[in-house]
Tab-separated table of N, CA and C in Angstrom:
chain	number	residue	atom	x	y	z
A	1	UNK	N	-8.113	-17.378	5.469
A	1	UNK	CA	-8.547	-16.386	4.708
A	1	UNK	C	-8.023	-14.939	5.199
A	2	UNK	N	-7.141	-13.891	4.684
A	2	UNK	CA	-6.762	-12.715	5.389
A	2	UNK	C	-7.752	-11.639	4.835
A	3	UNK	N	-8.374	-10.735	5.787
A	3	UNK	CA	-9.113	-10.031	5.012
A	3	UNK	C	-8.520	-8.643	5.826
A	4	UNK	N	-8.474	-7.598	4.682
A	4	UNK	CA	-7.719	-6.433	4.906
A	4	UNK	C	-8.610	-5.462	4.963
A	5	UNK	N	-8.294	-4.461	5.579
A	5	UNK	CA	-9.228	-3.218	6.063
A	5	UNK	C	-8.320	-1.831	5.870
A	6	UNK	N	-8.676	-1.005	4.886
A	6	UNK	CA	-8.010	0.253	4.765
A	6	UNK	C	-8.698	1.150	5.260
A	7	UNK	N	-7.893	2.370	5.926
A	7	UNK	CA	-8.536	3.490	6.470
A	7	UNK	C	-7.719	4.732	6.012
A	8	UNK	N	-8.139	5.932	6.347
A	8	UNK	CA	-7.392	7.116	6.156
A	8	UNK	C	-7.405	8.036	4.851
A	9	UNK	N	-7.846	7.472	3.788
A	9	UNK	CA	-8.032	8.118	2.670
A	9	UNK	C	-8.950	9.347	2.818
A	10	UNK	N	-9.100	10.341	2.123
A	10	UNK	CA	-9.627	11.722	1.995
A	10	UNK	C	-9.493	12.584	0.911
A	11	UNK	N	-9.668	14.061	0.979
A	11	UNK	CA	-9.467	14.730	0.269
A	11	UNK	C	-8.693	15.938	0.825
A	12	UNK	N	-7.472	16.378	0.052
A	12	UNK	CA	-6.595	17.341	0.697
A	12	UNK	C	-5.998	18.351	-0.488
A	13	UNK	N	-5.695	19.415	-0.336
A	13	UNK	CA	-4.806	20.261	-1.349
A	13	UNK	C	-3.541	19.894	-1.588
A	14	UNK	N	-3.044	20.004	-2.680
A	14	UNK	CA	-1.869	19.889	-3.230
A	14	UNK	C	-0.944	20.088	-2.113
A	15	UNK	N	0.235	19.306	-1.854
A	15	UNK	CA	1.165	19.689	-0.752
A	15	UNK	C	0.682	19.312	0.431
A	16	UNK	N	-0.237	18.627	0.583
A	16	UNK	CA	-0.553	18.201	2.108
A	16	UNK	C	-0.423	16.948	2.131
A	17	UNK	N	-0.486	16.177	3.128
A	17	UNK	CA	-0.354	14.961	3.594
A	17	UNK	C	-1.480	14.053	4.082
A	18	UNK	N	-1.294	12.985	4.195
A	18	UNK	CA	-2.345	11.899	4.512
A	18	UNK	C	-1.491	10.662	5.071
A	19	UNK	N	-2.155	9.786	5.997
A	19	UNK	CA	-1.515	8.560	6.237
A	19	UNK	C	-2.878	7.364	6.168
A	20	UNK	N	-2.354	6.546	4.962
A	20	UNK	CA	-3.111	5.519	4.940
A	20	UNK	C	-2.774	4.095	6.099
A	21	UNK	N	-3.995	3.585	6.302
A	21	UNK	CA	-3.696	2.261	7.427
A	21	UNK	C	-4.467	1.242	6.682
A	22	UNK	N	-3.703	0.039	6.945
A	22	UNK	CA	-4.096	-1.163	6.601
A	22	UNK	C	-4.163	-2.377	7.528
A	23	UNK	N	-5.177	-2.736	8.167
A	23	UNK	CA	-5.185	-3.894	9.202
A	23	UNK	C	-5.582	-5.060	8.841
A	24	UNK	N	-5.035	-6.104	9.113
A	24	UNK	CA	-5.449	-7.504	8.845
A	24	UNK	C	-6.628	-7.921	9.753
A	25	UNK	N	-7.742	-8.293	9.293
A	25	UNK	CA	-8.826	-8.889	10.352
A	25	UNK	C	-8.912	-10.235	10.826
A	26	UNK	N	-8.598	-10.518	12.190
A	26	UNK	CA	-8.757	-11.812	12.565
A	26	UNK	C	-7.408	-12.665	12.668
A	27	UNK	N	-6.573	-12.137	11.964
A	27	UNK	CA	-5.133	-12.687	11.752
A	27	UNK	C	-4.109	-12.034	11.965
A	28	UNK	N	-2.697	-12.159	12.290
A	28	UNK	CA	-1.754	-11.530	12.120
A	28	UNK	C	-0.920	-11.794	10.932
A	29	UNK	N	-0.254	-11.113	10.489
A	29	UNK	CA	0.465	-11.032	8.942
A	29	UNK	C	1.326	-12.362	9.115
A	30	UNK	N	1.986	-12.423	10.249
A	30	UNK	CA	2.931	-13.762	10.330
A	30	UNK	C	2.470	-15.071	10.394
A	31	UNK	N	1.347	-15.090	11.414
A	31	UNK	CA	0.748	-16.665	11.244
A	31	UNK	C	-0.124	-16.732	10.116
A	32	UNK	N	-0.545	-15.648	9.164
A	32	UNK	CA	-1.324	-16.080	8.156
A	32	UNK	C	-0.498	-16.222	7.019
A	33	UNK	N	0.767	-16.434	7.210
A	33	UNK	CA	1.798	-16.717	6.256
A	33	UNK	C	2.002	-15.838	5.056
A	34	UNK	N	1.573	-14.608	5.477
A	34	UNK	CA	2.041	-13.410	4.504
A	34	UNK	C	3.408	-12.952	4.868
A	35	UNK	N	4.061	-13.018	3.699
A	35	UNK	CA	5.407	-12.342	3.690
A	35	UNK	C	5.323	-11.012	3.267
A	36	UNK	N	4.849	-10.777	2.330
A	36	UNK	CA	4.921	-9.443	1.486
A	36	UNK	C	3.697	-8.776	1.492
A	37	UNK	N	3.640	-7.257	1.503
A	37	UNK	CA	2.545	-6.423	1.848
A	37	UNK	C	2.816	-5.125	1.072
A	38	UNK	N	1.705	-4.546	0.517
A	38	UNK	CA	1.972	-3.255	-0.439
A	38	UNK	C	0.644	-2.462	-0.348
A	39	UNK	N	1.082	-1.425	-1.234
A	39	UNK	CA	-0.032	-0.592	-1.234
A	39	UNK	C	-0.156	-0.174	-3.117
A	40	UNK	N	-1.328	-0.307	-3.488
A	40	UNK	CA	-1.347	-0.179	-4.929
A	40	UNK	C	-2.516	0.914	-5.252
A	41	UNK	N	-2.611	1.610	-6.496
A	41	UNK	CA	-3.475	2.504	-6.529
A	41	UNK	C	-4.005	2.468	-7.850
A	42	UNK	N	-5.201	2.819	-8.231
A	42	UNK	CA	-5.901	2.890	-9.692
A	42	UNK	C	-6.586	3.886	-9.626
A	43	UNK	N	-6.756	4.613	-11.083
A	43	UNK	CA	-7.749	5.551	-11.400
A	43	UNK	C	-8.688	5.144	-12.364
A	44	UNK	N	-9.767	5.947	-12.667
A	44	UNK	CA	-10.312	5.086	-13.846
A	44	UNK	C	-10.070	5.451	-15.050
A	45	UNK	N	-10.030	4.254	-15.918
A	45	UNK	CA	-9.477	4.131	-17.240
A	45	UNK	C	-7.980	3.845	-17.335
A	46	UNK	N	-7.253	3.916	-16.082
A	46	UNK	CA	-6.071	3.229	-16.006
A	46	UNK	C	-5.730	2.086	-15.145
A	47	UNK	N	-4.914	1.329	-15.412
A	47	UNK	CA	-4.380	0.112	-14.769
A	47	UNK	C	-3.843	0.314	-13.394
A	48	UNK	N	-4.044	-0.744	-12.840
A	48	UNK	CA	-3.724	-0.519	-11.291
A	48	UNK	C	-2.074	-0.712	-11.274
A	49	UNK	N	-1.427	0.213	-10.505
A	49	UNK	CA	0.174	0.362	-10.348
A	49	UNK	C	0.384	0.339	-9.098
A	50	UNK	N	1.627	-0.269	-8.728
A	50	UNK	CA	2.242	-0.236	-7.649
A	50	UNK	C	3.028	1.090	-7.195
A	51	UNK	N	2.670	1.252	-5.635
A	51	UNK	CA	3.063	2.251	-5.024
A	51	UNK	C	4.204	2.023	-4.224
A	52	UNK	N	4.325	1.025	-3.369
A	52	UNK	CA	5.281	0.632	-2.491
A	52	UNK	C	4.768	-0.756	-2.017
A	53	UNK	N	5.842	-1.474	-1.460
A	53	UNK	CA	5.824	-2.641	-0.848
A	53	UNK	C	6.925	-2.637	0.306
A	54	UNK	N	6.452	-3.690	1.257
A	54	UNK	CA	7.252	-3.869	2.380
A	54	UNK	C	7.146	-5.419	2.649
A	55	UNK	N	8.443	-6.306	2.988
A	55	UNK	CA	8.269	-7.429	3.589
A	55	UNK	C	8.228	-7.663	5.163
A	56	UNK	N	7.907	-8.643	5.542
A	56	UNK	CA	7.829	-9.021	7.017
A	56	UNK	C	8.879	-8.492	7.937
A	57	UNK	N	10.010	-8.280	7.187
A	57	UNK	CA	11.339	-7.849	8.276
A	57	UNK	C	11.286	-6.516	7.850
A	58	UNK	N	10.808	-5.949	7.025
A	58	UNK	CA	10.752	-4.491	6.770
A	58	UNK	C	11.565	-3.837	5.796
A	59	UNK	N	12.048	-4.675	4.718
A	59	UNK	CA	12.777	-4.279	3.848
A	59	UNK	C	11.573	-3.530	2.720
A	60	UNK	N	11.932	-2.650	2.110
A	60	UNK	CA	10.859	-1.874	1.085
A	60	UNK	C	11.369	-1.694	-0.098
A	61	UNK	N	10.221	-1.175	-1.042
A	61	UNK	CA	10.672	-0.573	-2.271
A	61	UNK	C	9.653	0.022	-2.683
A	62	UNK	N	9.754	1.632	-2.951
A	62	UNK	CA	8.665	2.460	-3.595
A	62	UNK	C	8.730	2.742	-4.992
A	63	UNK	N	7.764	2.988	-5.654
A	63	UNK	CA	7.691	3.403	-7.022
A	63	UNK	C	8.585	4.657	-7.235
A	64	UNK	N	8.984	4.765	-8.339
A	64	UNK	CA	9.944	6.140	-8.776
A	64	UNK	C	8.874	7.430	-8.456
A	65	UNK	N	7.792	7.076	-8.959
A	65	UNK	CA	7.073	8.499	-8.735
A	65	UNK	C	6.312	9.094	-7.364
A	66	UNK	N	6.766	7.974	-6.556
A	66	UNK	CA	6.312	8.400	-5.129
A	66	UNK	C	7.716	8.507	-4.010
A	67	UNK	N	8.811	8.132	-4.636
A	67	UNK	CA	10.102	7.994	-3.742
A	67	UNK	C	10.540	9.789	-3.539
A	68	UNK	N	10.789	9.409	-2.058
A	68	UNK	CA	11.078	10.595	-1.337
A	68	UNK	C	9.810	11.306	-0.662
A	69	UNK	N	8.711	10.971	-1.349
A	69	UNK	CA	7.118	11.571	-0.564
A	69	UNK	C	6.376	10.657	0.191
A	70	UNK	N	6.407	9.646	-0.239
A	70	UNK	CA	5.763	8.370	0.290
A	70	UNK	C	6.563	7.424	1.219
A	71	UNK	N	6.024	6.887	2.326
A	71	UNK	CA	6.844	6.128	2.935
A	71	UNK	C	6.044	4.857	3.432
A	72	UNK	N	6.359	3.548	3.065
A	72	UNK	CA	5.683	2.442	3.752
A	72	UNK	C	6.177	2.008	5.058
A	73	UNK	N	5.488	1.601	5.866
A	73	UNK	CA	5.834	0.854	7.358
A	73	UNK	C	4.974	0.032	7.691
A	74	UNK	N	5.568	-0.929	8.580
A	74	UNK	CA	4.767	-1.913	9.101
A	74	UNK	C	5.132	-1.844	10.745
A	75	UNK	N	4.003	-1.740	11.392
A	75	UNK	CA	3.976	-2.046	12.917
A	75	UNK	C	3.615	-3.676	13.420
A	76	UNK	N	4.314	-4.226	13.409
A	76	UNK	CA	4.159	-5.862	13.472
A	76	UNK	C	3.256	-5.969	14.783
A	77	UNK	N	3.642	-5.330	15.890
A	77	UNK	CA	3.054	-5.298	17.275
A	77	UNK	C	1.275	-5.138	16.938
A	78	UNK	N	1.286	-4.026	16.158
A	78	UNK	CA	-0.420	-3.674	16.057
A	78	UNK	C	-0.752	-4.341	14.786
A	79	UNK	N	-0.110	-5.069	13.999
A	79	UNK	CA	-0.501	-5.675	12.792
A	79	UNK	C	-1.319	-4.667	11.848
A	80	UNK	N	-0.632	-3.692	11.734
A	80	UNK	CA	-1.006	-2.656	10.834
A	80	UNK	C	0.233	-2.325	9.905
A	81	UNK	N	-0.323	-2.034	8.443
A	81	UNK	CA	0.723	-1.416	7.537
A	81	UNK	C	0.383	0.147	7.257
A	82	UNK	N	1.347	0.819	7.249
A	82	UNK	CA	0.809	2.477	6.933
A	82	UNK	C	1.290	2.872	5.657
A	83	UNK	N	0.949	3.711	4.900
A	83	UNK	CA	1.552	4.478	4.036
A	83	UNK	C	1.239	5.943	4.122
A	84	UNK	N	2.473	6.581	4.851
A	84	UNK	CA	2.671	8.045	4.942
A	84	UNK	C	2.905	8.930	3.596
A	85	UNK	N	1.947	9.539	3.184
A	85	UNK	CA	1.980	10.335	2.071
A	85	UNK	C	2.116	11.879	2.317
A	86	UNK	N	3.279	12.361	1.617
A	86	UNK	CA	3.516	13.825	1.992
A	86	UNK	C	3.600	14.506	0.496
A	87	UNK	N	3.598	15.912	0.433
A	87	UNK	CA	3.992	16.467	-0.827
A	87	UNK	C	3.064	16.006	-1.770
A	88	UNK	N	1.816	15.758	-1.270
A	88	UNK	CA	0.620	15.132	-2.323
A	88	UNK	C	0.545	16.072	-3.518
A	89	UNK	N	0.347	15.573	-4.866
A	89	UNK	CA	0.051	15.867	-5.989
A	89	UNK	C	-1.302	15.602	-6.492
A	90	UNK	N	-1.935	16.232	-7.487
A	90	UNK	CA	-3.121	16.141	-7.976
A	90	UNK	C	-3.240	14.520	-8.695
A	91	UNK	N	-2.010	14.230	-9.216
A	91	UNK	CA	-1.406	12.871	-9.921
A	91	UNK	C	-1.773	11.741	-8.928
A	92	UNK	N	-1.511	12.166	-7.676
A	92	UNK	CA	-1.771	11.149	-6.613
A	92	UNK	C	-3.257	10.707	-6.533
A	93	UNK	N	-4.005	11.484	-7.123
A	93	UNK	CA	-5.597	11.099	-7.122
A	93	UNK	C	-5.554	9.705	-7.433
A	94	UNK	N	-6.475	8.877	-6.739
A	94	UNK	CA	-6.451	7.439	-6.849
A	94	UNK	C	-7.289	6.579	-5.780
A	95	UNK	N	-7.955	5.477	-6.138
A	95	UNK	CA	-8.386	4.607	-5.099
A	95	UNK	C	-7.135	3.947	-4.708
A	96	UNK	N	-7.010	3.770	-3.584
A	96	UNK	CA	-5.445	3.190	-2.794
A	96	UNK	C	-5.963	1.761	-2.432
A	97	UNK	N	-5.379	0.731	-2.642
A	97	UNK	CA	-5.700	-0.536	-2.152
A	97	UNK	C	-4.403	-1.046	-1.287
A	98	UNK	N	-4.699	-1.633	-0.179
A	98	UNK	CA	-3.468	-2.622	0.231
A	98	UNK	C	-3.742	-3.941	0.113
A	99	UNK	N	-2.758	-4.686	-0.031
A	99	UNK	CA	-2.684	-6.028	-0.740
A	99	UNK	C	-1.513	-6.712	0.050
A	100	UNK	N	-1.794	-8.082	0.098
A	100	UNK	CA	-0.858	-9.067	1.001
A	100	UNK	C	-0.705	-10.296	0.113
A	101	UNK	N	0.546	-11.094	0.611
A	101	UNK	CA	0.691	-12.312	-0.398
A	101	UNK	C	1.805	-12.993	0.089
A	102	UNK	N	1.678	-14.397	0.091
A	102	UNK	CA	2.865	-15.171	0.728
A	102	UNK	C	4.010	-15.126	0.143
A	103	UNK	N	4.091	-14.715	-1.079
A	103	UNK	CA	5.400	-14.276	-1.931
A	103	UNK	C	6.498	-13.922	-1.242
A	104	UNK	N	7.714	-14.631	-1.294
A	104	UNK	CA	8.965	-14.004	-0.678
A	104	UNK	C	9.883	-13.068	-1.829
A	105	UNK	N	9.361	-13.407	-3.247
A	105	UNK	CA	9.738	-12.422	-4.007
A	105	UNK	C	9.142	-10.987	-3.830
A	106	UNK	N	9.364	-10.468	-2.812
A	106	UNK	CA	8.718	-9.208	-2.567
A	106	UNK	C	8.813	-8.276	-3.397
A	107	UNK	N	10.047	-7.775	-3.835
A	107	UNK	CA	10.425	-6.597	-4.446
A	107	UNK	C	9.647	-6.549	-6.003
A	108	UNK	N	9.495	-7.803	-6.424
A	108	UNK	CA	8.920	-8.137	-7.517
A	108	UNK	C	7.344	-7.685	-7.653
A	109	UNK	N	6.770	-7.979	-6.595
A	109	UNK	CA	5.383	-7.574	-6.152
A	109	UNK	C	5.126	-6.240	-6.836
A	110	UNK	N	5.814	-5.214	-6.670
A	110	UNK	CA	5.593	-4.066	-6.873
A	110	UNK	C	5.453	-3.631	-8.469
A	111	UNK	N	5.956	-4.507	-9.157
A	111	UNK	CA	5.922	-4.498	-10.728
A	111	UNK	C	4.775	-5.496	-11.150
A	112	UNK	N	4.068	-6.230	-10.337
A	112	UNK	CA	2.906	-7.252	-10.629
A	112	UNK	C	1.557	-6.775	-9.901
A	113	UNK	N	1.076	-5.481	-10.199
A	113	UNK	CA	0.064	-4.756	-9.498
A	113	UNK	C	-1.320	-5.630	-9.212
A	114	UNK	N	-1.371	-6.695	-10.149
A	114	UNK	CA	-2.777	-7.360	-9.656
A	114	UNK	C	-2.468	-8.943	-9.300
A	115	UNK	N	-1.158	-9.131	-9.013
A	115	UNK	CA	-0.903	-10.512	-8.497
A	115	UNK	C	-1.002	-10.993	-7.207
A	116	UNK	N	-1.174	-9.820	-6.197
A	116	UNK	CA	-1.342	-10.416	-4.767
A	116	UNK	C	-2.743	-11.186	-4.576
A	117	UNK	N	-2.611	-12.004	-3.335
A	117	UNK	CA	-3.456	-12.907	-3.075
A	117	UNK	C	-4.686	-12.221	-2.403
A	118	UNK	N	-4.570	-11.245	-1.609
A	118	UNK	CA	-5.468	-10.760	-0.629
A	118	UNK	C	-5.633	-9.154	-0.998
A	119	UNK	N	-6.574	-8.653	-0.856
A	119	UNK	CA	-6.869	-7.388	-1.172
A	119	UNK	C	-7.926	-6.536	-0.410
A	120	UNK	N	-7.664	-5.479	0.216
A	120	UNK	CA	-8.755	-4.855	0.787
A	120	UNK	C	-9.829	-4.006	-0.273
A	121	UNK	N	-10.571	-3.303	0.321
A	121	UNK	CA	-11.573	-2.694	-0.442
A	121	UNK	C	-11.418	-1.225	-1.088
A	122	UNK	N	-9.969	-0.816	-0.564
A	122	UNK	CA	-9.752	0.540	-1.117
A	122	UNK	C	-10.094	1.765	-0.502
A	123	UNK	N	-9.236	2.854	-0.725
A	123	UNK	CA	-9.856	3.788	0.127
A	123	UNK	C	-9.173	5.037	-0.930
A	124	UNK	N	-10.515	6.031	-0.986
A	124	UNK	CA	-10.293	6.972	-1.987
A	124	UNK	C	-9.152	8.130	-1.571
A	125	UNK	N	-8.311	8.695	-2.504
A	125	UNK	CA	-7.461	9.978	-1.800
A	125	UNK	C	-7.633	10.761	-3.129
A	126	UNK	N	-7.975	12.205	-2.971
A	126	UNK	CA	-8.511	13.136	-4.009
A	126	UNK	C	-7.513	14.158	-3.346
A	127	UNK	N	-6.460	14.617	-4.312
A	127	UNK	CA	-5.590	15.716	-4.296
A	127	UNK	C	-6.361	16.688	-5.184
A	128	UNK	N	-6.580	18.025	-4.690
A	128	UNK	CA	-6.906	19.338	-5.493
A	128	UNK	C	-5.888	20.161	-5.722
A	129	UNK	N	-5.820	20.839	-6.689
A	129	UNK	CA	-4.939	21.603	-7.128
A	129	UNK	C	-4.877	22.966	-6.714
C-alpha cells in the first residue's frame, strides 16, 4: 500500500508562486511498483482535472492550462514529487491532490483524473486577485 502525503499549499496573490510536495510514506516509488505519478486538482462543483504527470524516468506532460507556468519534477533520491507553480491565477484555486499508479500508459493518466490507484489527502491552494 502506497500512502502519499502532500504539503506546500497555501494562499497567495495572483502572480505569486508556490511549490507543492508529495512524499510516499514507507516505500519508494520504484520498489512500490509505481511507474506514473501526477498532480490533479478539484474545485467545488467541478470535476477533478489533471494538472501534470511524470513517469519514473522523468518524462512529463502538463495540462494546456498550466503549460509554461507549472512544472512537475521528481527527486528519486528523496522519493518526493514536486509541482512548482508560478504566475498563479485565481482560476488555479483548488484542492490539489497527488496520485500514483502502476500504469505505464502515463501520458494518458492526465486525461483520466480519477483512475489512479493511490491518492494523497489533498492540499488547498488559494489565489486571490
